[in-house]
Amino acid sequence: MVAEPGGPDDQKPQSDEARSAFSQPAGVDKSPSPPEDDHPTSEFSLPTGVTPEPQGPAAGPGTGSASGSDTIGSAFAPPSTYDARSSPPAFTPAHGIPMIRLTKEAPWQDRMRTMLRMPVADRPAPEPVQRHDDAGPAVPRVLDLTLRIGELLLAGGEGAEDVEAAMFAVTRSYGLDRCEPTVTFTLLSISHQPSLVEDPVTASRTVRRRGTDYTRLAAVFRLIDDITTVEGEVSLEEAYRRLAEIRRNRHPYPGWVLTMAAGSLAGAASVLVGGGPLVFVIAALGAMLGDRLAWLCAGRGLPEFYQFVVAAMPPAAMGVALTLTHWSDVRPSAVITGGLFALLPGRALVAGVQDGLTGYYITASARLLEVMYFFIAIVAGVLLALYGGLQLGAELDPEARLISHDRPVTQILASMVLTLAFAILLQQERSTVLAVTLNGGVAWVIYGAMARTGHLSAVAATAAAAGLVGLFGQLFSRYRYTSSLPFITAAIGPLLPGSATYFGLLGVAQNELDRGLASLSTAVATALAIAIGVNLGSEISRLFMRVPGAVGGANRRAAKRTRGF
């Protein structure tokens, strides 16, 4: 039977295949849409048939489309229930929201460290100290100046947190908000984002050469202090000029003075461990010879590792030569120990442990790896000399006792001479030499009173003495508004584990590994005690200072820790 045209069966599909899944159902307007080329649309535009939500004060929960689920709005637009005139009350914690107000009396180091430890959303807006034109600060030049200042600080041995605080202080003084400095062992970078909708500006700089010049370090700190001070106006051109002068300045002490200081350091260290006047002279000659050989290797472009190997050999060779001559009134072990005092990398060790304690683990790992390489170089140089002496028949006594108990005045004077020589080697300013010398003498008095008189553990006595060094050094630096390194690094010189290192190397050279490794373990424990004590003393000193934090006695934020999760 065939259906008639126009009948009811004419409206039905002949089969399931006759209807497309994409065809419009019955009852929907089939008017053709205009070509896409004539009416281009954005992928963010509202689709056809959707009614936008009305804007304005008349908008309310009952306006717009019939159902709230049919409307589509922006993720950044306020909801339909929000009214600026009658906004809902914001949630406030029970303890309130502290207002951040940094005190101007606190040093810029503490103020910037406090801000670095704050979350980005809690940091107060910068108050530009230095003026600029109406167009705003020159962002590329400010970032470049900041990186150059950070490069000098990092190359001079400053800790990563102090370098970041200095870079943060410079950018905020010139009016740059939302800046994030990042410091690693050899790379400095800083990022500035003008606003949340603009692309960030990022710059970086690589530190390729390192040098120890605390006079230059103090000059950089004075420049940063002038930039961050409201009373002083330092334009970008003036800051660049002063920075160029700092780079061009010659070292305060000539080369021959540094060589004499190296000899005096080794001689004072030999007296500190029980040597006499003749031992002082021999140890000084060995250290000066090693220093000149190291300078010769440096002039030829040899890496610093081989410079340490060469510098460690002459003092050890002189100690072996004294053993072969059988001088009864000369202690060869004191000569070798004095030479080791002039080479142990105490400065790099303190900086590495400080970076680890403050949360900069990458920089700390790199610094400690550098210390390990230097220590291996010293071990290689001394072992070469000791093996040669043993082959020649030298009888080195690993049971020799170096430190005498009846010469406290001589040892205190020797510790002060050692600190003074160390300060000269670090190229310190003459105005800081007296303070650091006294700090080193106090450190040795504390150590002698606890270890020799009180018969306490040598490692614990070293940690306590190093803690006082860090405490006094931090107070001195805050009084002079400068870095704490010039007041700390040289003062820990008398506490370095020179004798434990020597006896450990001697045990290894004589194939007595148990005794040698035990002595080397003591040397490592003593070195770590020095570094941790210095950092703890520096942190304790801040307890006596005015906290640059929130109003109402809020505590200073510490470095972030994971707490095990």
Coordinates of C-alpha atoms in Angstrom, one line a residue:
M1 CA 0.0 0.0 0.0
V2 CA 1.4 3.3 -1.0
A3 CA 0.7 6.4 1.2
E4 CA -0.8 9.3 -0.4
P5 CA 1.2 12.5 -0.7
G6 CA 0.5 14.9 2.1
G7 CA -0.6 12.2 4.4
P8 CA 0.5 11.7 8.0
D9 CA 3.1 9.2 7.0
D10 CA 4.9 11.8 4.9
Q11 CA 6.2 13.6 8.1
K12 CA 8.0 10.5 9.5
P13 CA 11.4 9.3 8.4
Q14 CA 11.4 6.1 6.3
S15 CA 14.0 4.5 8.7
D16 CA 16.5 5.2 11.5
E17 CA 19.2 6.0 9.0
A18 CA 17.1 8.6 7.3
R19 CA 17.6 11.1 10.2
S20 CA 21.0 12.6 11.0
A21 CA 22.1 12.9 14.5
F22 CA 23.2 16.5 13.8
S23 CA 19.9 17.6 12.2
Q24 CA 17.7 20.1 14.0
P25 CA 14.5 18.6 15.7
A26 CA 11.0 19.5 14.6
G27 CA 9.8 22.9 15.8
V28 CA 13.1 24.7 15.6
D29 CA 13.6 27.7 13.3
K30 CA 15.5 26.5 10.2
S31 CA 16.4 29.9 8.9
P32 CA 19.9 29.8 7.5
S33 CA 22.6 31.6 9.5
P34 CA 24.8 34.2 7.7
P35 CA 28.2 33.0 6.4
E36 CA 31.0 33.1 9.0
D37 CA 33.2 35.2 6.8
D38 CA 30.6 38.0 6.9
H39 CA 30.1 37.9 10.6
P40 CA 33.3 36.6 12.4
T41 CA 32.8 35.8 16.1
S42 CA 35.2 35.5 19.0
E43 CA 35.6 32.3 21.0
F44 CA 34.9 34.3 24.1
S45 CA 31.6 35.7 22.9
L46 CA 28.3 34.6 24.3
P47 CA 26.6 31.9 22.3
T48 CA 23.4 32.5 20.4
G49 CA 20.3 32.2 22.6
V50 CA 22.1 33.1 25.9
T51 CA 21.0 36.3 27.6
P52 CA 23.8 38.3 29.3
E53 CA 23.3 39.2 32.9
P54 CA 22.2 42.8 33.3
Q55 CA 24.8 45.2 34.9
G56 CA 24.1 48.2 37.1
P57 CA 22.5 48.8 40.4
A58 CA 19.2 47.3 39.2
A59 CA 20.8 43.9 39.0
G60 CA 19.6 41.5 41.6
P61 CA 18.8 37.9 42.2
G62 CA 15.5 38.1 40.4
T63 CA 16.7 40.0 37.3
G64 CA 18.2 38.6 34.1
S65 CA 17.2 35.3 32.7
A66 CA 14.6 33.0 34.3
S67 CA 17.3 30.7 35.7
G68 CA 20.7 31.7 37.1
S69 CA 22.2 28.6 35.6
D70 CA 21.5 29.9 32.1
T71 CA 23.6 33.0 32.4
I72 CA 27.3 33.1 31.7
G73 CA 29.6 35.8 33.2
S74 CA 33.3 36.5 33.6
A75 CA 35.4 34.8 36.3
F76 CA 36.7 38.2 37.4
A77 CA 33.2 39.9 37.5
P78 CA 31.5 40.1 40.9
P79 CA 28.5 37.8 41.5
S80 CA 25.0 39.0 40.9
T81 CA 24.3 39.2 44.6
Y82 CA 27.1 41.7 45.2
D83 CA 26.5 45.4 45.5
A84 CA 29.3 47.9 46.1
R85 CA 27.0 50.2 48.1
S86 CA 25.9 47.4 50.5
S87 CA 28.7 44.9 50.3
P88 CA 28.6 41.8 52.6
P89 CA 30.9 41.9 55.6
A90 CA 34.4 40.4 54.9
F91 CA 35.6 37.6 57.1
T92 CA 38.1 38.7 59.7
P93 CA 40.0 36.2 61.9
A94 CA 39.4 36.2 65.6
H95 CA 42.9 37.5 66.3
G96 CA 42.6 40.3 63.7
I97 CA 44.8 41.2 60.8
P98 CA 48.1 42.9 61.9
M99 CA 49.1 46.0 60.2
I100 CA 52.6 45.8 58.7
R101 CA 54.7 48.9 59.5
L102 CA 58.4 48.7 59.2
T103 CA 60.4 50.8 61.6
K104 CA 62.8 53.3 60.1
E105 CA 65.1 53.0 63.1
A106 CA 66.0 49.4 62.3
P107 CA 68.9 48.7 59.9
W108 CA 67.9 48.1 56.3
Q109 CA 69.3 44.5 56.6
D110 CA 66.7 43.6 59.2
R111 CA 63.9 45.5 57.5
M112 CA 64.5 43.8 54.1
R113 CA 65.0 40.4 55.7
T114 CA 61.7 40.8 57.4
M115 CA 60.0 41.6 54.1
L116 CA 61.6 38.7 52.2
R117 CA 60.2 36.3 54.8
M118 CA 56.7 37.7 54.4
P119 CA 54.3 36.3 51.8
V120 CA 54.0 38.4 48.7
A121 CA 50.4 39.4 49.5
D122 CA 51.4 40.7 53.0
R123 CA 54.2 42.9 51.9
P124 CA 53.5 46.7 52.3
A125 CA 53.7 48.9 49.2
P126 CA 57.1 50.4 48.7
E127 CA 57.8 54.0 49.8
P128 CA 60.3 55.3 47.2
V129 CA 63.2 56.9 48.8
Q130 CA 65.0 58.1 45.6
R131 CA 63.2 60.5 43.3
H132 CA 62.5 59.9 39.6
D133 CA 60.7 61.7 36.8
D134 CA 56.9 61.5 36.1
A135 CA 57.4 58.6 33.7
G136 CA 58.5 56.4 36.6
P137 CA 61.7 54.7 37.4
A138 CA 63.9 53.3 34.6
V139 CA 63.2 49.6 35.2
P140 CA 66.0 48.1 33.2
R141 CA 68.6 50.4 34.7
V142 CA 67.4 49.8 38.3
L143 CA 67.5 46.0 37.7
D144 CA 71.0 46.2 36.2
L145 CA 72.3 48.3 39.1
T146 CA 70.7 45.8 41.6
L147 CA 72.4 42.9 39.9
R148 CA 75.8 44.6 39.9
I149 CA 75.6 45.4 43.6
G150 CA 74.5 41.8 44.3
E151 CA 77.4 40.5 42.2
L152 CA 80.0 42.3 44.4
L153 CA 78.3 41.1 47.6
L154 CA 78.2 37.5 46.5
A155 CA 81.7 37.5 45.1
G156 CA 82.9 39.0 48.5
G157 CA 81.5 36.0 50.4
E158 CA 78.2 37.3 51.7
G159 CA 75.4 34.9 52.5
A160 CA 72.6 34.3 50.0
E161 CA 69.9 35.8 52.3
D162 CA 72.0 39.0 52.9
V163 CA 72.5 39.4 49.1
E164 CA 68.8 39.0 48.4
A165 CA 68.0 41.5 51.2
A166 CA 70.4 44.0 49.6
M167 CA 69.0 43.6 46.1
F168 CA 65.4 43.9 47.5
A169 CA 66.4 47.1 49.3
V170 CA 67.8 48.8 46.2
T171 CA 64.7 48.0 44.1
R172 CA 62.3 49.2 46.7
S173 CA 64.2 52.4 47.2
Y174 CA 63.8 53.2 43.6
G175 CA 60.1 52.5 43.6
L176 CA 59.9 49.0 42.1
D177 CA 57.2 46.9 43.6
R178 CA 56.7 43.1 43.1
C179 CA 60.4 42.3 42.7
E180 CA 61.7 38.9 43.5
P181 CA 65.5 38.4 43.7
T182 CA 67.0 34.9 43.4
V183 CA 70.6 34.1 44.5
T184 CA 72.5 30.9 43.8
F185 CA 76.2 30.2 44.1
T186 CA 77.1 31.6 40.6
L187 CA 73.9 33.1 39.3
L188 CA 71.9 36.2 40.3
S189 CA 68.5 36.9 38.8
I190 CA 65.7 39.4 39.6
S191 CA 62.2 39.6 38.2
H192 CA 59.9 42.7 38.3
Q193 CA 56.2 42.5 37.4
P194 CA 54.7 46.0 36.9
S195 CA 51.1 44.8 37.5
L196 CA 49.1 41.6 37.5
V197 CA 48.2 42.0 33.8
E198 CA 51.6 42.9 32.5
D199 CA 54.5 40.7 31.5
P200 CA 57.4 40.5 34.0
V201 CA 60.8 41.9 33.3
T202 CA 63.6 39.5 34.2
A203 CA 67.4 40.1 34.3
S204 CA 70.3 37.9 35.4
R205 CA 74.0 38.1 36.0
T206 CA 76.7 35.4 36.4
V207 CA 79.4 35.6 39.1
R208 CA 82.6 34.3 37.5
R209 CA 85.3 35.6 39.7
R210 CA 85.5 35.7 43.5
G211 CA 87.9 37.6 45.6
T212 CA 88.3 38.5 49.3
D213 CA 88.3 42.2 49.8
Y214 CA 86.3 43.3 52.9
T215 CA 87.1 47.0 52.2
R216 CA 85.2 46.8 48.9
L217 CA 82.4 44.9 50.7
A218 CA 82.1 47.6 53.3
A219 CA 82.0 50.3 50.6
V220 CA 79.1 48.5 48.9
F221 CA 77.2 48.3 52.2
R222 CA 77.7 52.1 52.6
L223 CA 76.3 52.6 49.1
I224 CA 73.2 50.5 49.9
D225 CA 72.7 52.4 53.2
D226 CA 72.8 55.7 51.4
I227 CA 70.4 54.5 48.8
T228 CA 67.9 53.3 51.4
T229 CA 68.2 56.4 53.6
V230 CA 65.6 59.1 53.3
E231 CA 68.1 61.9 54.1
G232 CA 70.4 61.1 51.2
E233 CA 69.5 61.4 47.6
V234 CA 71.4 59.0 45.3
S235 CA 70.3 59.1 41.7
L236 CA 70.9 56.2 39.3
E237 CA 73.8 58.0 37.7
E238 CA 75.4 58.7 41.1
A239 CA 74.9 55.1 42.2
Y240 CA 76.6 53.9 39.0
R241 CA 79.5 56.3 39.5
R242 CA 80.1 55.2 43.0
L243 CA 79.9 51.6 42.0
A244 CA 82.5 52.1 39.3
E245 CA 84.8 53.8 41.9
I246 CA 84.3 50.8 44.2
R247 CA 85.4 48.4 41.5
R248 CA 88.4 50.5 40.5
N249 CA 89.7 50.9 44.1
R250 CA 93.0 49.2 44.8
H251 CA 93.4 46.8 47.7
P252 CA 94.4 48.6 51.0
Y253 CA 97.4 46.4 51.5
P254 CA 100.1 45.6 49.0
G255 CA 101.2 42.1 48.1
W256 CA 104.3 42.0 50.3
V257 CA 102.2 42.9 53.4
L258 CA 99.8 40.0 52.6
T259 CA 102.8 37.6 52.4
M260 CA 104.0 38.9 55.8
A261 CA 100.5 38.5 57.2
A262 CA 100.4 34.9 56.0
G263 CA 103.7 34.2 57.7
S264 CA 102.6 35.9 60.9
L265 CA 99.3 33.9 60.9
A266 CA 101.2 30.6 60.7
G267 CA 103.7 31.6 63.3
A268 CA 101.1 32.7 65.8
A269 CA 99.2 29.5 65.2
S270 CA 102.3 27.4 65.9
V271 CA 102.8 29.3 69.2
L272 CA 99.1 28.8 70.0
V273 CA 99.6 25.0 69.9
G274 CA 102.8 25.0 72.0
G275 CA 105.6 26.2 69.8
G276 CA 108.4 28.6 70.8
P277 CA 110.2 31.5 69.1
L278 CA 112.2 29.3 66.7
V279 CA 109.0 27.4 65.7
F280 CA 107.4 30.8 65.1
V281 CA 110.1 31.8 62.6
I282 CA 110.2 28.4 60.8
A283 CA 106.4 28.2 60.5
A284 CA 106.3 31.8 59.2
L285 CA 109.0 31.1 56.6
G286 CA 107.1 28.0 55.4
A287 CA 103.8 29.8 55.1
M288 CA 105.4 32.7 53.2
L289 CA 107.0 30.3 50.8
G290 CA 103.8 28.5 50.2
D291 CA 102.0 31.8 49.7
R292 CA 104.4 33.0 47.0
L293 CA 104.2 29.6 45.2
A294 CA 100.4 29.9 45.2
W295 CA 100.6 33.4 43.8
L296 CA 102.9 32.1 41.1
C297 CA 100.4 29.3 40.2
A298 CA 97.6 31.9 40.1
G299 CA 99.6 34.1 37.7
R300 CA 99.9 31.1 35.4
G301 CA 96.2 30.5 35.4
L302 CA 96.1 27.3 37.4
P303 CA 92.8 26.5 39.2
E304 CA 92.5 27.3 42.9
F305 CA 92.6 23.6 43.8
Y306 CA 96.2 23.3 42.6
Q307 CA 97.1 26.5 44.3
F308 CA 96.1 25.0 47.7
V309 CA 98.0 21.9 46.9
V310 CA 101.2 23.9 46.3
A311 CA 100.6 26.2 49.3
A312 CA 100.3 23.3 51.7
M313 CA 103.5 21.5 50.7
P314 CA 106.2 23.9 52.1
P315 CA 105.1 24.0 55.7
A316 CA 104.8 20.2 55.8
A317 CA 108.1 19.8 54.1
M318 CA 109.8 22.1 56.7
G319 CA 108.2 20.0 59.5
V320 CA 109.6 16.8 57.9
A321 CA 113.0 18.5 57.5
L322 CA 113.1 19.4 61.2
T323 CA 112.3 15.8 62.1
L324 CA 115.1 14.5 60.0
T325 CA 117.6 16.9 61.7
H326 CA 116.5 15.6 65.2
W327 CA 116.2 19.0 66.9
S328 CA 114.9 18.2 70.3
D329 CA 113.8 21.8 71.2
V330 CA 111.7 22.2 68.0
R331 CA 108.3 20.6 67.5
P332 CA 107.8 19.8 63.8
S333 CA 104.1 19.1 64.4
A334 CA 103.6 22.7 65.5
V335 CA 105.2 24.0 62.3
I336 CA 102.9 21.9 60.1
T337 CA 99.9 22.8 62.2
G338 CA 100.7 26.5 61.9
G339 CA 100.9 26.2 58.1
L340 CA 97.5 24.5 58.0
F341 CA 95.9 27.4 59.9
A342 CA 96.7 29.7 57.1
L343 CA 94.9 27.5 54.5
L344 CA 91.8 26.1 56.2
P345 CA 88.7 27.7 54.4
G346 CA 86.9 28.9 57.5
R347 CA 85.2 31.8 55.6
A348 CA 83.6 29.6 53.0
L349 CA 82.5 27.0 55.6
V350 CA 80.7 29.6 57.7
A351 CA 78.9 31.0 54.7
G352 CA 77.9 27.5 53.5
V353 CA 76.4 26.5 56.8
Q354 CA 74.7 29.8 57.2
D355 CA 73.0 29.4 53.8
G356 CA 71.9 25.9 54.7
L357 CA 70.4 27.1 58.1
T358 CA 68.5 30.0 56.4
G359 CA 67.0 27.7 53.7
Y360 CA 69.2 28.3 50.7
Y361 CA 70.1 24.7 50.1
I362 CA 71.4 25.0 46.6
T363 CA 73.9 27.7 47.4
A364 CA 74.8 25.9 50.7
S365 CA 75.5 22.7 48.8
A366 CA 77.7 24.5 46.3
R367 CA 79.7 26.3 49.0
L368 CA 80.2 23.1 51.1
L369 CA 81.3 21.3 47.9
E370 CA 83.9 24.1 47.4
V371 CA 85.1 23.7 51.0
M372 CA 85.4 19.9 50.4
Y373 CA 87.6 20.5 47.3
F374 CA 89.8 23.0 49.2
F375 CA 90.2 20.5 52.0
I376 CA 91.1 17.7 49.6
A377 CA 93.7 20.0 48.1
I378 CA 95.2 20.7 51.5
V379 CA 95.2 16.9 52.3
A380 CA 96.9 16.1 49.0
G381 CA 99.7 18.7 49.6
V382 CA 100.4 17.7 53.2
L383 CA 100.2 14.0 52.4
L384 CA 102.7 14.3 49.5
A385 CA 105.2 15.9 52.0
L386 CA 104.5 13.4 54.7
Y387 CA 104.9 10.4 52.4
G388 CA 108.2 11.8 51.2
G389 CA 109.4 12.2 54.8
L390 CA 108.4 8.7 55.7
Q391 CA 110.3 7.3 52.8
L392 CA 113.4 9.2 54.0
G393 CA 113.0 7.8 57.5
A394 CA 111.4 10.7 59.3
E395 CA 109.8 9.6 62.6
L396 CA 106.7 11.7 63.1
D397 CA 105.0 11.2 66.4
P398 CA 101.1 11.2 66.2
E399 CA 100.9 11.2 70.0
A400 CA 102.6 14.5 70.4
R401 CA 100.9 17.0 72.6
L402 CA 100.8 20.5 71.2
I403 CA 99.0 22.8 73.6
S404 CA 100.7 23.6 76.9
H405 CA 98.6 24.5 79.9
D406 CA 100.9 26.9 81.6
R407 CA 101.0 29.7 79.0
P408 CA 97.6 31.4 79.0
V409 CA 99.0 34.9 78.5
T410 CA 101.2 33.8 75.6
Q411 CA 98.3 32.0 73.9
I412 CA 96.0 34.9 74.3
L413 CA 98.5 37.2 72.7
A414 CA 99.2 34.6 69.9
S415 CA 95.4 34.4 69.2
M416 CA 95.2 38.1 68.9
V417 CA 98.2 38.2 66.5
L418 CA 96.6 35.4 64.5
T419 CA 93.4 37.4 64.2
L420 CA 95.2 40.5 63.2
A421 CA 97.1 38.7 60.5
F422 CA 93.9 37.1 59.3
A423 CA 92.1 40.5 59.1
I424 CA 94.9 41.8 56.9
L425 CA 94.7 38.8 54.6
L426 CA 91.0 39.5 54.2
Q427 CA 91.8 43.1 53.1
Q428 CA 89.8 44.7 56.0
E429 CA 89.5 48.4 56.6
R430 CA 92.0 49.7 59.2
S431 CA 89.1 51.0 61.3
T432 CA 87.8 47.5 61.9
V433 CA 91.0 45.7 62.6
L434 CA 91.1 46.6 66.3
A435 CA 87.6 45.4 67.0
V436 CA 88.0 42.1 65.3
T437 CA 91.3 41.5 67.0
L438 CA 89.7 42.0 70.4
N439 CA 86.9 39.7 69.3
G440 CA 89.4 36.9 68.4
G441 CA 91.1 37.3 71.8
V442 CA 87.7 37.0 73.6
A443 CA 86.9 33.9 71.6
W444 CA 90.2 32.2 72.7
V445 CA 89.6 33.2 76.3
I446 CA 86.2 31.5 76.3
Y447 CA 87.5 28.4 74.6
G448 CA 90.5 28.1 77.0
A449 CA 88.3 28.6 80.0
M450 CA 85.8 25.9 79.0
A451 CA 88.1 23.4 77.3
R452 CA 91.4 23.7 79.3
T453 CA 90.3 24.9 82.7
G454 CA 86.7 23.5 82.8
H455 CA 87.7 20.2 81.0
L456 CA 84.6 20.4 78.8
S457 CA 84.3 19.0 75.4
A458 CA 86.5 20.8 72.9
V459 CA 83.7 20.8 70.3
A460 CA 81.2 22.3 72.8
A461 CA 83.8 24.9 73.9
T462 CA 84.4 25.8 70.2
A463 CA 80.7 26.2 69.5
A464 CA 80.3 28.5 72.6
A465 CA 83.2 30.6 71.6
A466 CA 82.0 30.9 68.0
G467 CA 78.6 31.9 69.3
L468 CA 80.1 34.8 71.1
V469 CA 82.0 35.8 68.0
G470 CA 78.8 35.8 66.0
L471 CA 77.0 37.8 68.7
F472 CA 79.6 40.5 69.0
G473 CA 80.2 40.6 65.3
Q474 CA 76.5 41.2 64.6
L475 CA 76.3 43.9 67.2
F476 CA 79.4 45.6 65.8
S477 CA 78.0 45.5 62.3
R478 CA 74.7 47.0 63.3
Y479 CA 76.5 49.7 65.2
R480 CA 78.4 50.6 62.1
Y481 CA 75.6 49.8 59.5
T482 CA 77.9 47.4 57.6
S483 CA 78.4 43.8 56.9
S484 CA 79.1 41.4 59.8
L485 CA 81.8 39.4 57.9
P486 CA 84.7 41.7 58.7
F487 CA 84.0 41.3 62.5
I488 CA 83.4 37.5 62.4
T489 CA 85.6 35.8 59.8
A490 CA 89.0 36.7 61.2
A491 CA 87.9 36.3 64.8
I492 CA 87.2 32.5 64.3
G493 CA 90.8 32.0 63.1
P494 CA 92.1 30.8 66.5
L495 CA 89.3 28.2 66.7
L496 CA 90.0 26.5 63.4
P497 CA 90.9 22.7 63.8
G498 CA 94.5 22.8 62.6
S499 CA 96.0 20.3 65.0
A500 CA 93.1 17.8 64.5
T501 CA 93.5 18.0 60.8
Y502 CA 97.3 17.5 60.9
F503 CA 97.1 14.4 63.2
G504 CA 94.3 13.0 61.0
L505 CA 96.5 13.3 57.9
L506 CA 99.5 11.9 59.8
G507 CA 97.5 8.8 60.8
V508 CA 96.5 8.3 57.1
A509 CA 100.1 8.7 56.0
Q510 CA 101.3 6.2 58.5
N511 CA 98.6 3.7 57.4
E512 CA 96.8 4.0 60.8
L513 CA 93.4 4.7 59.3
D514 CA 91.3 4.3 62.5
R515 CA 93.3 6.9 64.3
G516 CA 93.5 9.2 61.3
L517 CA 89.8 9.0 60.5
A518 CA 88.9 9.6 64.1
S519 CA 91.0 12.7 64.2
L520 CA 89.6 14.0 60.9
S521 CA 86.1 13.4 62.2
T522 CA 87.0 15.6 65.2
A523 CA 88.2 18.3 62.8
V524 CA 85.0 18.2 60.8
A525 CA 82.9 18.3 64.0
T526 CA 84.9 21.3 65.2
A527 CA 84.5 23.1 61.9
L528 CA 80.7 22.5 61.9
A529 CA 80.6 23.7 65.5
I530 CA 82.3 27.0 64.5
A531 CA 79.8 27.6 61.6
I532 CA 76.7 26.7 63.6
G533 CA 77.9 28.7 66.6
V534 CA 78.5 31.8 64.5
N535 CA 75.1 31.6 62.9
L536 CA 73.4 31.0 66.3
G537 CA 75.2 34.0 67.8
S538 CA 74.1 36.2 64.9
E539 CA 70.5 35.1 65.4
I540 CA 70.6 35.6 69.1
S541 CA 71.9 39.2 68.7
R542 CA 68.7 40.1 66.8
L543 CA 66.7 39.3 70.0
F544 CA 68.1 42.4 71.5
M545 CA 67.2 44.6 68.6
R546 CA 63.9 46.3 67.8
V547 CA 61.9 44.0 65.6
P548 CA 60.9 45.6 62.3
G549 CA 57.6 43.8 62.0
A550 CA 53.9 44.3 62.6
V551 CA 52.5 46.7 65.1
G552 CA 51.6 45.1 68.4
G553 CA 54.7 43.0 69.1
A554 CA 54.4 40.5 66.3
N555 CA 57.3 38.1 66.1
R556 CA 59.8 38.3 63.3
R557 CA 59.1 35.7 60.6
A558 CA 61.7 33.0 60.4
A559 CA 62.8 31.1 57.4
K560 CA 60.2 28.7 56.0
R561 CA 60.4 25.0 57.1
T562 CA 58.5 22.0 55.8
R563 CA 58.0 20.5 59.3
G564 CA 58.2 17.0 57.8
F565 CA 55.4 17.2 55.2

